[in-house]
PDB file of C-alpha atoms in Angstrom:
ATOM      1  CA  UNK U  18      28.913  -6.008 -11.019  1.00 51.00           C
ATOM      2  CA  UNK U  19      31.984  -6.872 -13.229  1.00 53.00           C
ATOM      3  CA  UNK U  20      31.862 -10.204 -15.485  1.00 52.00           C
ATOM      4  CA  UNK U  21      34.254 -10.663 -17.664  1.00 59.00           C
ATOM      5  CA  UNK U  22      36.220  -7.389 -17.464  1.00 64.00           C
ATOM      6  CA  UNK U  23      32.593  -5.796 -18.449  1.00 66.00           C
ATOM      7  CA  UNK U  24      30.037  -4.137 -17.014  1.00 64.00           C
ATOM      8  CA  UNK U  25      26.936  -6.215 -16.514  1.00 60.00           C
ATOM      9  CA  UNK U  26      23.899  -4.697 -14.875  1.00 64.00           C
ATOM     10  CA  UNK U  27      21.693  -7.065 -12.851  1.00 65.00           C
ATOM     11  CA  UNK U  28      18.114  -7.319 -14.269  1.00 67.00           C
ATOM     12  CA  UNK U  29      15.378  -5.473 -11.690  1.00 73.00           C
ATOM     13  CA  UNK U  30      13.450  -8.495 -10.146  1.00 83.00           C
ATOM     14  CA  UNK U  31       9.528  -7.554 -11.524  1.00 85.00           C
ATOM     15  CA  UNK U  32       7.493  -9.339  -9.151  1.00 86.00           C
ATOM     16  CA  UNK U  33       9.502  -7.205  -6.201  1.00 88.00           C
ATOM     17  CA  UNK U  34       8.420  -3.990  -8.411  1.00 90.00           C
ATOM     18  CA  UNK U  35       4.825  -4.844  -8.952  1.00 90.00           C
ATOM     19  CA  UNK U  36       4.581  -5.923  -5.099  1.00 91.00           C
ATOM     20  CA  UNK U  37       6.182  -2.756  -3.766  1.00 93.00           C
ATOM     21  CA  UNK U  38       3.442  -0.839  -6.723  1.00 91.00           C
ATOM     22  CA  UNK U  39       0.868  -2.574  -5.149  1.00 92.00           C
ATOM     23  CA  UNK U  40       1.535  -1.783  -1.617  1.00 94.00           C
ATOM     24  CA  UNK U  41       2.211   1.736  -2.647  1.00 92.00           C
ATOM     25  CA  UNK U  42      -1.392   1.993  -3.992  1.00 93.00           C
ATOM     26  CA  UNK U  43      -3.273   0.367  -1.446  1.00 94.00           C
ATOM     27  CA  UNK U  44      -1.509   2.582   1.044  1.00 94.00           C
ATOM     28  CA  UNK U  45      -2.238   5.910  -1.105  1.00 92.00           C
ATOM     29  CA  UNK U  46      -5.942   4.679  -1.451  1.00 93.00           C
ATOM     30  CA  UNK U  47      -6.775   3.237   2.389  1.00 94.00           C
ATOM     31  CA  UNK U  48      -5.046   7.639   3.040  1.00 92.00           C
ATOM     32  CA  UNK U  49      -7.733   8.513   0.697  1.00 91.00           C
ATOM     33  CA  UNK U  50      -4.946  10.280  -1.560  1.00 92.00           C
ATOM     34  CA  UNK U  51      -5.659   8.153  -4.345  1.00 93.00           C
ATOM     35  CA  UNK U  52      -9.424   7.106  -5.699  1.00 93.00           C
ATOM     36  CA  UNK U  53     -10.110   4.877  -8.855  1.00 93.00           C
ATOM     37  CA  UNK U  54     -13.185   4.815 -10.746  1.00 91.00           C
ATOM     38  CA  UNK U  55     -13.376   3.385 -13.824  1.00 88.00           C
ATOM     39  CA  UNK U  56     -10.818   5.225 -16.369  1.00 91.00           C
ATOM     40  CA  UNK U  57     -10.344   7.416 -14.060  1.00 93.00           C
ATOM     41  CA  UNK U  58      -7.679   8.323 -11.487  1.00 93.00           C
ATOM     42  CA  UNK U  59      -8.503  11.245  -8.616  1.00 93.00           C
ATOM     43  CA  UNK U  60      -5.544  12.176  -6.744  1.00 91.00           C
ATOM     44  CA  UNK U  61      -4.363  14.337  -5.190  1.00 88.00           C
ATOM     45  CA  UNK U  62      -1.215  16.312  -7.263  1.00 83.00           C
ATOM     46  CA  UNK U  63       1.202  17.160  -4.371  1.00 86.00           C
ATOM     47  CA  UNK U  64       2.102  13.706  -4.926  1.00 85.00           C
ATOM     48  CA  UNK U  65       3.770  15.023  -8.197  1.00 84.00           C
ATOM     49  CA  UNK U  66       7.103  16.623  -7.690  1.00 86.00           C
ATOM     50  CA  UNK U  67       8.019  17.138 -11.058  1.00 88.00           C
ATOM     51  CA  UNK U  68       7.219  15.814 -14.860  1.00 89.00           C
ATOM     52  CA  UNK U  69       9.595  12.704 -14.622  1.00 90.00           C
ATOM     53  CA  UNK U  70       7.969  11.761 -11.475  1.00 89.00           C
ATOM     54  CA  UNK U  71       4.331  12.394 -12.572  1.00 89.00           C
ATOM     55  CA  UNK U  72       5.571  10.064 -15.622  1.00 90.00           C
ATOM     56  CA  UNK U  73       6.497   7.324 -13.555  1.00 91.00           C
ATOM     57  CA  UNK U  74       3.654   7.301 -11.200  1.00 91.00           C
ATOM     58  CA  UNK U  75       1.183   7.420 -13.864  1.00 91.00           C
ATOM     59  CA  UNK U  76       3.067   4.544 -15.302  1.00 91.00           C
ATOM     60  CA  UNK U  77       2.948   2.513 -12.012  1.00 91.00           C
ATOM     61  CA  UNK U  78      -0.521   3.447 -11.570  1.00 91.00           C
ATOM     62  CA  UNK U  79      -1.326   2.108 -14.846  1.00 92.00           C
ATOM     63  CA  UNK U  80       0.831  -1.657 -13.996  1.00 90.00           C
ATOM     64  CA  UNK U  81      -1.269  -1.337 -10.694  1.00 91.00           C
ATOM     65  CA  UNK U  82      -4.599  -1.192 -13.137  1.00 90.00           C
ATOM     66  CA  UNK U  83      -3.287  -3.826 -15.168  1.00 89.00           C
ATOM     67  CA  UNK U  84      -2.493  -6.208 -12.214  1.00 89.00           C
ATOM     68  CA  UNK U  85      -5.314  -5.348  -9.526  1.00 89.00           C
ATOM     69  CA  UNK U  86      -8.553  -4.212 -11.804  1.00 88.00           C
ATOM     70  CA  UNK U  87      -7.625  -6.091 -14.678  1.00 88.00           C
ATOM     71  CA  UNK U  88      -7.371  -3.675 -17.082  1.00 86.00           C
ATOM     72  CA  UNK U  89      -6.465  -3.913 -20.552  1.00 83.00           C
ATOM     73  CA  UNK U  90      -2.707  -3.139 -21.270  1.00 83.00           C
ATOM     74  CA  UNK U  91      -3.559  -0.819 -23.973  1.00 84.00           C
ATOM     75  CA  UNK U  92      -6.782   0.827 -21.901  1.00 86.00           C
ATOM     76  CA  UNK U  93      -6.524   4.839 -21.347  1.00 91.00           C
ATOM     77  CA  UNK U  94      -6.006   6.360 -17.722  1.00 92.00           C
ATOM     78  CA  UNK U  95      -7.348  10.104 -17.070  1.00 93.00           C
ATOM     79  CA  UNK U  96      -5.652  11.775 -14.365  1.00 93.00           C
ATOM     80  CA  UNK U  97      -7.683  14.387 -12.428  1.00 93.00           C
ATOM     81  CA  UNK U  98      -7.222  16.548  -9.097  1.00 91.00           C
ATOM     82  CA  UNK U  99      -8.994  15.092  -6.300  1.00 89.00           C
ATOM     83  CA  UNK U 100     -10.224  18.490  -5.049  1.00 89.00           C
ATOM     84  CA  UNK U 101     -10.670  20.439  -7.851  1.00 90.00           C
ATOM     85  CA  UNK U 102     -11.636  18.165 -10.413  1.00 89.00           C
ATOM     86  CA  UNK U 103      -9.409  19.535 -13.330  1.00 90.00           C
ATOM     87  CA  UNK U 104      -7.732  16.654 -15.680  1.00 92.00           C
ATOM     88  CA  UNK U 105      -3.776  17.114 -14.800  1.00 92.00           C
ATOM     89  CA  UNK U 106      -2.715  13.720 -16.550  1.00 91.00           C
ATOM     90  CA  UNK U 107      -3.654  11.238 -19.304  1.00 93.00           C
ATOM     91  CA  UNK U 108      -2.059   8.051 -20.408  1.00 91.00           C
ATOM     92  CA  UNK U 109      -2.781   6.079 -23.325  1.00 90.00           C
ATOM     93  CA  UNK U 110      -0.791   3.091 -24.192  1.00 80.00           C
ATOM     94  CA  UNK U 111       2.650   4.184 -23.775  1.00 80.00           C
ATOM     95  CA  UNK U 112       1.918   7.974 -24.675  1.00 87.00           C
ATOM     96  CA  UNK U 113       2.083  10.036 -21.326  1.00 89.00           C
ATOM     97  CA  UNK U 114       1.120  13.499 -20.627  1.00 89.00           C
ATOM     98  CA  UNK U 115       1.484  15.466 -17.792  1.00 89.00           C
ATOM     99  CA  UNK U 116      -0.422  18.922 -18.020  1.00 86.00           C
ATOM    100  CA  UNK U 117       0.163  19.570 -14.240  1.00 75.00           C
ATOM    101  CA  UNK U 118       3.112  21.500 -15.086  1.00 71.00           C
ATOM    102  CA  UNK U 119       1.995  23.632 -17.919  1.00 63.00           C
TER     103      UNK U 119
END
């Protein structure tokens, strides 16, 4: 969008995010790709393409704790494989770590 002879980027709408993170999650969880318990997060990692997308899932996983379970903002999330039980993820605060792709 132009304003003004400059380039002004529309603001995302963050109620349509968190609704379409939601959705995502119950989905992932009702196809049994996805399990919570507690801190942790079992999933499966073919949902992980690469590092930038295992970044942003475990971030909307973390807004989908936050919104759903009530978790504290600041509360640690431990990615493991669903299968195999090895820890392929952690997130604390803001600090993100994929070790899938070591």
């Amino acid at each position: 969008m132009i304003y003004a002879n400059k380039k002004v980027q529309e603001s995302p709408n963050q109620a349509a995010q968190h609704a379409k993170i939601i959705d995502t999650m119950l989905q992932l969880q009702e196809k049994e790709f996805v399990r919570i318990d507690g801190q942790t997060v079992w999933l499966k990692p073919n949902l992980w393409k690469n590092v930038l997308l295992a970044q942003n899932w475990m971030k909307c996983a973390h807004i989908y704790c936050n919104l759903i379970l009530k978790y504290n903002k600041k509360s640690p999330l431990e990615f493991r494989d669903i299968e195999t039980d090895a820890v392929i993820g952690k997130l604390n605060g803001k600090q993100v770590k994929v070790l899938l792709f070591r």
